[in-house]
Short mmCIF file of C-alpha atoms in Angstrom, two decimals:
data_model
loop_
_atom_site.label_atom_id
_atom_site.label_comp_id
_atom_site.label_asym_id
_atom_site.label_seq_id
_atom_site.Cartn_x
_atom_site.Cartn_y
_atom_site.Cartn_z
CA TYR A 57 0.00 0.00 0.00
CA PHE A 58 0.96 3.62 -0.46
CA GLN A 59 -0.41 6.68 1.31
CA ASP A 60 0.83 10.25 1.77
CA ASP A 61 -0.26 13.85 2.32
CA PHE A 62 0.17 16.47 -0.40
CA LYS A 63 0.07 20.16 0.39
CA VAL A 64 -1.45 21.53 -2.83
CA SER A 65 -1.74 25.09 -1.53
CA ARG A 66 -1.80 26.99 1.70
CA LYS A 67 -5.49 26.12 2.10
CA LEU A 68 -5.79 22.72 0.41
CA THR A 69 -4.29 19.41 1.57
CA LEU A 70 -4.84 16.08 -0.18
CA ASN A 71 -4.41 12.63 1.34
CA LEU A 72 -4.01 9.99 -1.38
CA GLY A 73 -3.48 6.27 -0.96
CA LEU A 74 -3.79 2.98 -2.81
CA ARG A 75 -3.89 -0.51 -1.35
CA ALA A 76 -3.65 -3.75 -3.34
CA GLU A 77 -4.65 -7.18 -2.06
CA HIS A 78 -4.78 -10.66 -3.52
CA VAL A 79 -6.50 -13.52 -1.69
CA TRP A 80 -5.67 -17.04 -2.82
CA PRO A 81 -8.48 -19.64 -2.78
CA MET A 82 -8.54 -21.99 0.20
CA THR A 83 -7.18 -25.52 0.23
CA GLU A 84 -7.15 -28.28 2.85
CA ARG A 85 -4.03 -30.29 3.55
CA PHE A 86 -5.69 -33.66 2.83
CA ASN A 87 -8.36 -32.39 0.38
CA ARG A 88 -11.10 -33.17 2.90
CA SER A 89 -13.71 -30.80 1.53
CA VAL A 90 -16.55 -30.46 -0.93
CA THR A 91 -15.87 -27.87 -3.61
CA GLN A 92 -18.59 -27.42 -6.25
CA PHE A 93 -21.87 -29.02 -7.35
CA ALA A 94 -22.15 -31.18 -10.50
CA PHE A 95 -24.92 -29.30 -12.30
CA GLY A 96 -26.46 -31.19 -15.22
CA GLN A 97 -24.59 -34.41 -14.44
CA SER A 98 -26.65 -37.56 -13.95
CA ASN A 99 -26.55 -38.98 -10.44
CA PRO A 100 -25.68 -42.71 -10.26
CA ILE A 101 -29.15 -43.51 -8.84
CA GLU A 102 -31.05 -41.71 -11.61
CA ALA A 103 -31.92 -44.76 -13.72
CA ARG A 104 -33.22 -46.79 -10.77
CA ALA A 105 -35.11 -43.82 -9.32
CA ALA A 106 -36.70 -43.05 -12.70
CA ALA A 107 -37.83 -46.66 -13.05
CA ASN A 108 -39.41 -46.51 -9.59
CA TYR A 109 -41.11 -43.21 -10.33
CA ALA A 110 -42.55 -44.49 -13.64
CA ARG A 111 -44.63 -47.01 -11.67
CA SER A 112 -46.64 -44.29 -9.89
CA PRO A 113 -46.01 -40.79 -11.30
CA ILE A 114 -47.95 -37.67 -10.31
CA PRO A 115 -49.84 -35.64 -12.96
CA GLU A 116 -47.80 -32.46 -12.30
CA LEU A 117 -44.50 -34.20 -13.15
CA PRO A 118 -44.43 -36.35 -16.30
CA VAL A 119 -42.08 -39.33 -16.29
CA SER A 120 -40.08 -37.72 -19.11
CA ALA A 121 -39.44 -34.66 -16.92
CA PHE A 122 -38.28 -36.56 -13.84
CA ARG A 123 -34.59 -35.84 -13.25
CA VAL A 124 -32.08 -36.98 -10.63
CA GLN A 125 -29.02 -34.89 -11.36
CA GLY A 126 -26.16 -33.26 -9.51
CA GLY A 127 -24.06 -34.08 -6.52
CA THR A 128 -21.05 -32.91 -4.58
CA LEU A 129 -17.57 -32.63 -6.09
CA PHE A 130 -14.47 -33.03 -3.94
CA ALA A 131 -11.14 -31.24 -3.87
CA GLY A 132 -8.32 -33.07 -5.67
CA VAL A 133 -10.55 -35.96 -6.85
CA ASP A 134 -11.31 -36.99 -10.45
CA GLY A 135 -9.32 -34.12 -11.86
CA ASN A 136 -10.94 -31.45 -9.66
CA PRO A 137 -8.58 -28.72 -8.44
CA ARG A 138 -7.56 -28.57 -4.80
CA GLN A 139 -8.79 -24.98 -4.51
CA TYR A 140 -12.35 -24.50 -3.27
CA TRP A 141 -13.02 -21.85 -5.92
CA SER A 142 -11.21 -20.21 -8.83
CA HIS A 143 -8.41 -17.66 -8.43
CA GLU A 144 -9.35 -14.09 -7.68
CA ALA A 145 -7.89 -10.98 -9.27
CA VAL A 146 -5.89 -8.30 -7.47
CA TYR A 147 -8.18 -5.93 -5.59
CA TRP A 148 -7.32 -2.23 -5.80
CA MET A 149 -8.54 -0.05 -2.96
CA PRO A 150 -8.13 3.70 -3.35
CA ARG A 151 -8.11 6.15 -0.44
CA ILE A 152 -8.87 9.81 -1.14
CA GLY A 153 -9.16 12.60 1.40
CA LEU A 154 -9.04 16.39 1.30
CA ALA A 155 -9.11 19.28 3.74
CA TYR A 156 -9.80 22.82 2.56
CA GLN A 157 -9.58 25.85 4.82
CA ILE A 158 -12.52 28.09 3.92
CA THR A 159 -11.75 30.66 6.63
CA PRO A 160 -9.17 30.71 9.43
CA ARG A 161 -11.76 29.01 11.68
CA THR A 162 -13.70 26.84 9.20
CA VAL A 163 -12.50 23.73 7.36
CA PHE A 164 -14.22 21.53 4.78
CA ARG A 165 -13.26 17.84 4.79
CA ALA A 166 -14.16 14.96 2.46
CA GLY A 167 -13.03 11.40 1.91
CA TYR A 168 -13.65 8.19 0.00
CA GLY A 169 -12.32 4.64 0.34
CA MET A 170 -12.89 1.06 -0.77
CA PHE A 171 -12.50 -1.92 1.57
CA TYR A 172 -12.64 -5.63 0.66
CA GLY A 173 -13.71 -8.42 2.96
CA GLY A 174 -11.69 -11.59 3.30
CA LEU A 175 -12.50 -15.05 1.95
CA GLY A 176 -10.08 -17.06 4.02
CA ILE A 177 -9.85 -19.39 6.99
CA PHE A 178 -10.90 -16.64 9.40
CA THR A 179 -14.36 -16.35 7.80
CA ILE A 180 -14.93 -19.63 5.89
CA ASN A 181 -14.58 -23.27 6.87
CA SER A 182 -14.25 -26.42 4.79
CA ILE A 183 -17.37 -28.39 3.86
CA GLN A 184 -16.57 -31.85 5.18
CA ALA A 185 -19.72 -33.69 4.15
CA GLY A 186 -18.75 -37.32 3.67
CA PHE A 187 -15.86 -37.12 6.10
CA THR A 188 -18.36 -37.06 8.95
CA ARG A 189 -21.60 -39.01 8.77
CA THR A 190 -24.80 -39.27 10.76
CA THR A 191 -26.71 -42.53 11.11
CA PRO A 192 -30.47 -41.81 11.11
CA ILE A 193 -32.74 -43.87 13.34
CA GLU A 194 -35.17 -45.75 11.09
CA ALA A 195 -38.01 -46.25 13.54
CA SER A 196 -40.49 -47.15 10.81
CA ASN A 197 -40.65 -47.35 7.04
CA ASP A 198 -44.44 -47.25 6.76
CA ASN A 199 -45.41 -44.24 8.88
CA GLY A 200 -45.72 -46.16 12.12
CA LEU A 201 -47.72 -49.18 11.02
CA THR A 202 -44.75 -51.37 11.92
CA PHE A 203 -41.46 -50.64 13.66
CA ILE A 204 -37.99 -51.90 12.82
CA ALA A 205 -36.16 -50.16 15.69
CA ARG A 206 -36.67 -50.49 19.44
CA LEU A 207 -35.41 -48.55 22.44
CA ASP A 208 -33.02 -51.37 23.30
CA ASN A 209 -31.77 -51.54 19.69
CA PRO A 210 -32.32 -48.16 17.96
CA LEU A 211 -29.80 -48.90 15.18
CA PRO A 212 -30.38 -52.51 14.11
CA LYS A 213 -28.32 -52.02 10.93
CA GLY A 214 -25.35 -50.55 12.79
CA LEU A 215 -23.53 -47.25 12.27
CA LEU A 216 -22.86 -45.79 8.84
CA GLU A 217 -19.14 -45.33 8.25
CA PRO A 218 -17.84 -42.06 6.73
CA LEU A 219 -16.92 -42.69 3.10
CA GLY A 220 -14.96 -39.52 2.41
CA ALA A 221 -14.91 -38.75 -1.30
CA LYS A 222 -15.56 -42.39 -2.29
CA ALA A 223 -19.33 -41.91 -2.50
CA GLY A 224 -18.89 -39.27 -5.20
CA LEU A 225 -22.18 -37.76 -6.36
CA GLU A 226 -24.06 -40.00 -3.91
CA ASN A 227 -22.29 -38.41 -0.95
CA THR A 228 -25.15 -36.33 0.48
CA LEU A 229 -28.21 -38.06 -0.98
CA GLY A 230 -31.25 -37.45 1.20
CA GLN A 231 -29.41 -34.75 3.17
CA GLY A 232 -28.70 -31.05 3.13
CA THR A 233 -26.05 -30.26 0.51
CA THR A 234 -23.77 -27.23 0.57
CA PHE A 235 -21.08 -26.22 -1.91
CA PHE A 236 -18.91 -23.27 -2.93
CA ALA A 237 -19.65 -21.05 -5.91
CA LYS A 238 -16.91 -21.60 -8.49
CA ASP A 239 -16.32 -17.91 -9.25
CA ARG A 240 -16.53 -16.59 -5.71
CA LYS A 241 -15.44 -12.99 -5.18
CA SER A 242 -14.63 -10.95 -2.10
CA PRO A 243 -17.39 -8.64 -0.84
CA TYR A 244 -16.50 -4.97 -0.58
CA SER A 245 -17.76 -1.70 0.80
CA GLN A 246 -17.41 1.89 -0.34
CA ARG A 247 -17.37 4.62 2.28
CA TRP A 248 -17.51 8.36 1.80
CA SER A 249 -17.96 11.46 3.89
CA LEU A 250 -18.03 15.23 3.64
CA GLY A 251 -18.45 17.82 6.34
CA PHE A 252 -17.48 21.09 8.00
CA GLN A 253 -15.53 21.87 11.16
CA HIS A 254 -15.75 25.30 12.79
CA GLN A 255 -13.79 26.61 15.76
CA LEU A 256 -15.96 28.55 18.23
CA PRO A 257 -14.88 30.84 21.06
CA ALA A 258 -13.85 29.43 24.45
CA SER A 259 -12.08 26.39 22.92
CA PHE A 260 -15.28 24.91 21.49
CA LEU A 261 -15.33 22.98 18.20
CA ALA A 262 -18.48 22.24 16.15
CA GLU A 263 -18.62 19.63 13.39
CA ALA A 264 -21.34 18.39 11.01
CA SER A 265 -20.76 15.65 8.42
CA TYR A 266 -22.58 13.40 6.00
CA VAL A 267 -21.28 9.80 6.13
CA GLY A 268 -22.38 7.03 3.76
CA ASN A 269 -21.54 3.41 3.06
CA ARG A 270 -22.45 0.91 0.36
CA GLY A 271 -21.85 -2.82 0.75
CA THR A 272 -21.70 -4.98 -2.39
CA ARG A 273 -21.42 -8.72 -3.15
CA LEU A 274 -22.61 -9.72 0.31
CA PRO A 275 -23.08 -13.51 0.54
CA ILE A 276 -26.60 -14.86 1.06
CA THR A 277 -27.58 -18.50 1.44
CA ARG A 278 -29.55 -19.49 -1.66
CA ASP A 279 -31.48 -22.76 -1.78
CA LEU A 280 -31.74 -24.26 -5.27
CA SER A 281 -34.11 -27.02 -4.21
CA PHE A 282 -37.46 -25.27 -3.86
CA THR A 283 -41.07 -25.72 -4.82
CA PRO A 284 -41.84 -23.94 -8.14
CA LYS A 285 -43.55 -20.59 -7.73
CA GLU A 286 -46.75 -21.60 -9.52
CA TYR A 287 -47.64 -24.02 -6.72
CA TYR A 288 -47.53 -21.41 -3.95
CA SER A 289 -50.76 -19.92 -2.68
CA THR A 290 -51.32 -16.17 -2.98
CA LEU A 291 -54.49 -16.04 -0.87
CA PRO A 292 -54.42 -13.66 2.12
CA TYR A 293 -55.52 -16.43 4.49
CA ARG A 294 -54.48 -20.01 5.32
CA ASP A 295 -55.01 -22.00 2.14
CA THR A 296 -55.91 -25.45 3.44
CA ALA A 297 -56.59 -26.84 -0.03
CA THR A 298 -53.10 -25.94 -1.28
CA ILE A 299 -51.50 -27.26 1.90
CA ASN A 300 -53.29 -30.57 1.55
CA PHE A 301 -52.41 -30.72 -2.15
CA LEU A 302 -48.68 -30.23 -1.56
CA THR A 303 -48.42 -32.47 1.50
CA ALA A 304 -50.22 -35.42 -0.12
CA GLN A 305 -48.04 -38.58 0.09
CA PHE A 306 -46.92 -40.85 -2.76
CA PRO A 307 -44.51 -43.81 -3.13
CA ASN A 308 -40.95 -42.62 -2.67
CA PRO A 309 -38.92 -43.43 -5.82
CA PHE A 310 -35.68 -43.07 -3.82
CA PHE A 311 -36.58 -45.45 -1.00
CA GLY A 312 -34.01 -48.23 -0.66
CA LEU A 313 -31.49 -46.65 -3.07
CA ASN A 314 -29.39 -45.17 -0.26
CA PRO A 315 -29.35 -45.60 3.56
CA GLN A 316 -30.37 -41.93 3.97
CA PHE A 317 -33.76 -42.54 2.29
CA THR A 318 -35.63 -43.94 5.28
CA SER A 319 -39.25 -43.29 4.29
CA SER A 320 -41.28 -45.27 1.77
CA THR A 321 -43.43 -42.23 0.98
CA ILE A 322 -42.68 -38.70 -0.21
CA SER A 323 -44.82 -35.55 -0.48
CA ARG A 324 -45.93 -33.98 -3.73
CA GLU A 325 -44.08 -30.81 -2.72
CA ALA A 326 -40.78 -32.72 -2.41
CA LEU A 327 -41.24 -34.43 -5.78
CA LEU A 328 -41.80 -31.08 -7.50
CA ARG A 329 -38.45 -29.69 -6.34
CA GLN A 330 -35.56 -29.35 -8.76
CA TYR A 331 -33.38 -31.68 -6.68
CA PRO A 332 -35.83 -34.00 -4.90
CA HIS A 333 -33.06 -36.44 -3.95
CA PHE A 334 -31.53 -33.84 -1.56
CA SER A 335 -33.31 -32.18 1.36
CA ASN A 336 -31.76 -28.90 0.15
CA VAL A 337 -28.98 -27.67 -2.14
CA GLN A 338 -27.44 -24.44 -0.87
CA PHE A 339 -24.52 -22.12 -1.57
CA ALA A 340 -23.48 -18.57 -0.66
CA ASP A 341 -24.74 -16.39 -3.50
CA GLN A 342 -23.12 -12.96 -3.53
CA VAL A 343 -26.12 -10.91 -4.61
CA GLY A 344 -26.63 -9.14 -1.29
CA TYR A 345 -26.06 -5.44 -0.72
CA SER A 346 -26.51 -2.77 1.93
CA TRP A 347 -26.39 0.99 2.25
CA TYR A 348 -26.14 3.57 5.03
CA HIS A 349 -26.69 7.33 5.16
CA SER A 350 -26.17 9.53 8.18
CA LEU A 351 -25.86 13.06 9.51
CA GLN A 352 -23.19 13.08 12.23
CA THR A 353 -22.76 16.16 14.42
CA ARG A 354 -20.37 16.85 17.26
CA LEU A 355 -19.73 19.65 19.75
CA GLU A 356 -16.48 19.47 21.68
CA LYS A 357 -15.03 21.64 24.43
CA ARG A 358 -11.30 21.00 24.19
CA PHE A 359 -9.49 20.42 27.44
CA SER A 360 -8.78 23.73 29.15
CA LYS A 361 -9.41 25.29 32.56
CA GLY A 362 -9.63 21.83 34.05
CA TYR A 363 -12.48 20.32 32.04
CA THR A 364 -13.53 18.96 28.64
CA LEU A 365 -16.94 18.10 27.18
CA GLN A 366 -18.07 16.16 24.12
CA VAL A 367 -21.60 15.77 22.75
CA SER A 368 -22.44 13.97 19.52
CA TYR A 369 -25.68 13.20 17.70
CA THR A 370 -26.22 10.90 14.71
CA TRP A 371 -29.34 10.73 12.56
CA SER A 372 -29.07 7.74 10.25
CA LYS A 373 -30.75 5.01 8.26
CA ALA A 374 -29.26 1.59 7.51
CA MET A 375 -30.84 -0.63 4.87
CA GLU A 376 -29.92 -4.08 3.61
CA ALA A 377 -30.91 -6.79 1.16
CA THR A 378 -29.37 -9.88 2.74
CA SER A 379 -32.09 -12.55 2.65
CA PHE A 380 -34.66 -14.00 0.29
CA LEU A 381 -38.35 -13.62 1.02
CA ASN A 382 -39.03 -16.75 -1.07
CA ALA A 383 -36.53 -19.34 -2.26
CA PHE A 384 -37.56 -18.81 -5.88
CA ASP A 385 -36.94 -15.04 -5.80
CA PRO A 386 -34.07 -13.97 -8.08
CA MET A 387 -32.95 -11.17 -5.74
CA PRO A 388 -33.16 -10.55 -1.98
CA TYR A 389 -35.71 -8.17 -0.53
CA GLU A 390 -34.85 -4.77 0.90
CA SER A 391 -35.52 -3.97 4.53
CA LEU A 392 -34.21 -2.05 7.51
CA ALA A 393 -30.92 -3.50 8.70
CA ASP A 394 -30.55 -5.09 12.13
CA ILE A 395 -28.01 -2.41 13.01
CA ASP A 396 -30.36 0.47 12.13
CA ARG A 397 -30.68 3.03 14.93
CA THR A 398 -32.39 6.20 13.71
CA HIS A 399 -31.22 8.45 16.53
CA ARG A 400 -28.13 8.15 18.68
CA MET A 401 -26.82 10.70 21.17
CA THR A 402 -23.71 10.36 23.30
CA GLY A 403 -21.99 12.68 25.71
CA SER A 404 -18.91 12.56 27.91
CA GLY A 405 -16.94 14.89 30.10
CA ILE A 406 -13.98 15.16 32.45
CA TRP A 407 -13.67 17.69 35.29
CA GLU A 408 -10.43 17.94 37.27
CA LEU A 409 -11.46 18.78 40.81
CA PRO A 410 -9.61 21.97 41.92
CA PHE A 411 -7.90 20.31 44.88
CA GLY A 412 -4.20 19.47 45.14
CA ARG A 413 -0.85 20.72 43.99
CA LYS A 414 -0.86 22.84 40.85
CA ARG A 415 -4.60 23.44 41.34
CA HIS A 416 -6.70 26.25 42.77
CA TRP A 417 -6.92 24.88 46.31
CA GLY A 418 -4.25 22.87 48.04
CA LYS A 419 -1.15 24.23 46.35
CA ASP A 420 0.82 23.94 49.60
CA TRP A 421 -0.58 20.62 50.81
CA HIS A 422 1.73 18.09 52.40
CA PRO A 423 2.69 15.33 49.92
CA LEU A 424 0.80 12.75 51.99
CA VAL A 425 -2.37 14.89 52.05
CA ASN A 426 -2.01 15.57 48.34
CA PHE A 427 -1.58 11.82 47.66
CA ILE A 428 -4.91 11.11 49.39
CA ALA A 429 -7.07 14.15 48.57
CA GLY A 430 -5.43 15.74 45.52
CA GLY A 431 -5.45 14.95 41.83
CA TRP A 432 -9.05 13.66 41.65
CA GLN A 433 -11.30 14.05 38.62
CA LEU A 434 -14.93 13.32 37.76
CA ASN A 435 -15.79 11.44 34.55
CA GLY A 436 -19.24 11.08 33.05
CA VAL A 437 -20.66 9.23 30.05
CA TYR A 438 -24.19 9.42 28.63
CA GLN A 439 -25.72 7.41 25.80
CA ARG A 440 -29.22 7.25 24.35
CA GLN A 441 -30.35 5.71 21.08
CA SER A 442 -33.36 4.41 19.20
CA GLY A 443 -34.29 0.76 19.62
CA GLN A 444 -33.65 -2.05 17.18
CA PRO A 445 -36.18 -2.21 14.34
#
């Protein structure tokens, strides 16, 4: 990085800087991580599942449209790179600031900067699906008509051993599936400000500034396995007919094809999903954004005559689009941010009590008396702000 001050004229000073960063994609020493998702690639169970589905299809999903595709890809396996995502470019982050003296007592200040967030081990962990494994309790395969597990033997088939990358595309069948976007980029924010400072009599300083911030490429969890939009109800009340329609049960075409498929039936809603063989398929989609605008004011009594005071007031609004209202929505919805506080006032002060050596009273005190009773000060802090939205 580079940064320096430049005195352009007697009244104008510039502060210019430039920072460059490059973040390498993550790797794991033994390649124990999922990387991407195999879009469009047939899952090994597709043929068997399609044959099962053809025996009892639902009208909304023709047999010709039934697909069982996708699955997890692993680092360093079958020609896959060790990196979790592709290489990123160098990020350039400018810093610009200026101070202009309008009058001997009034100064105008402005600034702008870019800041990138990290995509490393401090913020992201490996996805170790397959290297750890949960054994589900199969109490019943026919909705409680008969039971194959008992309290004294809840796992009659034993524990499922972790398979690592050996299971390939079958690794997370019947489970939640998470992967990394191949072209992942670092999120960044832009910050800017402009304001005035004015020196008042009696060592007082007044300041008023506009401060803004814009966050871009914020990661949001997107679920690719969702019910198509046309099957959702838009009625303003509880739509029992639609609920019953989507929760109706049918023979599960995946039952018996993998130990994770423990139920012989499946709902219509689950069959209509894009990836019905996974409970969900999620990744961090960097379509989120945020913005912040504020008026920040401050009145300061600089330390003199034994006391100092500071009072500040901020009037602001923080907005964000960091979650999806519906899984099928292409973009997140905008709302007030969790950190939004419309009004915030703070105050603080220090008063040196006038007792002790070098003060108004007690200049000639004995050192022991001065040690006990001299040199005291009072500090105070006040804070009041609007509540969380």
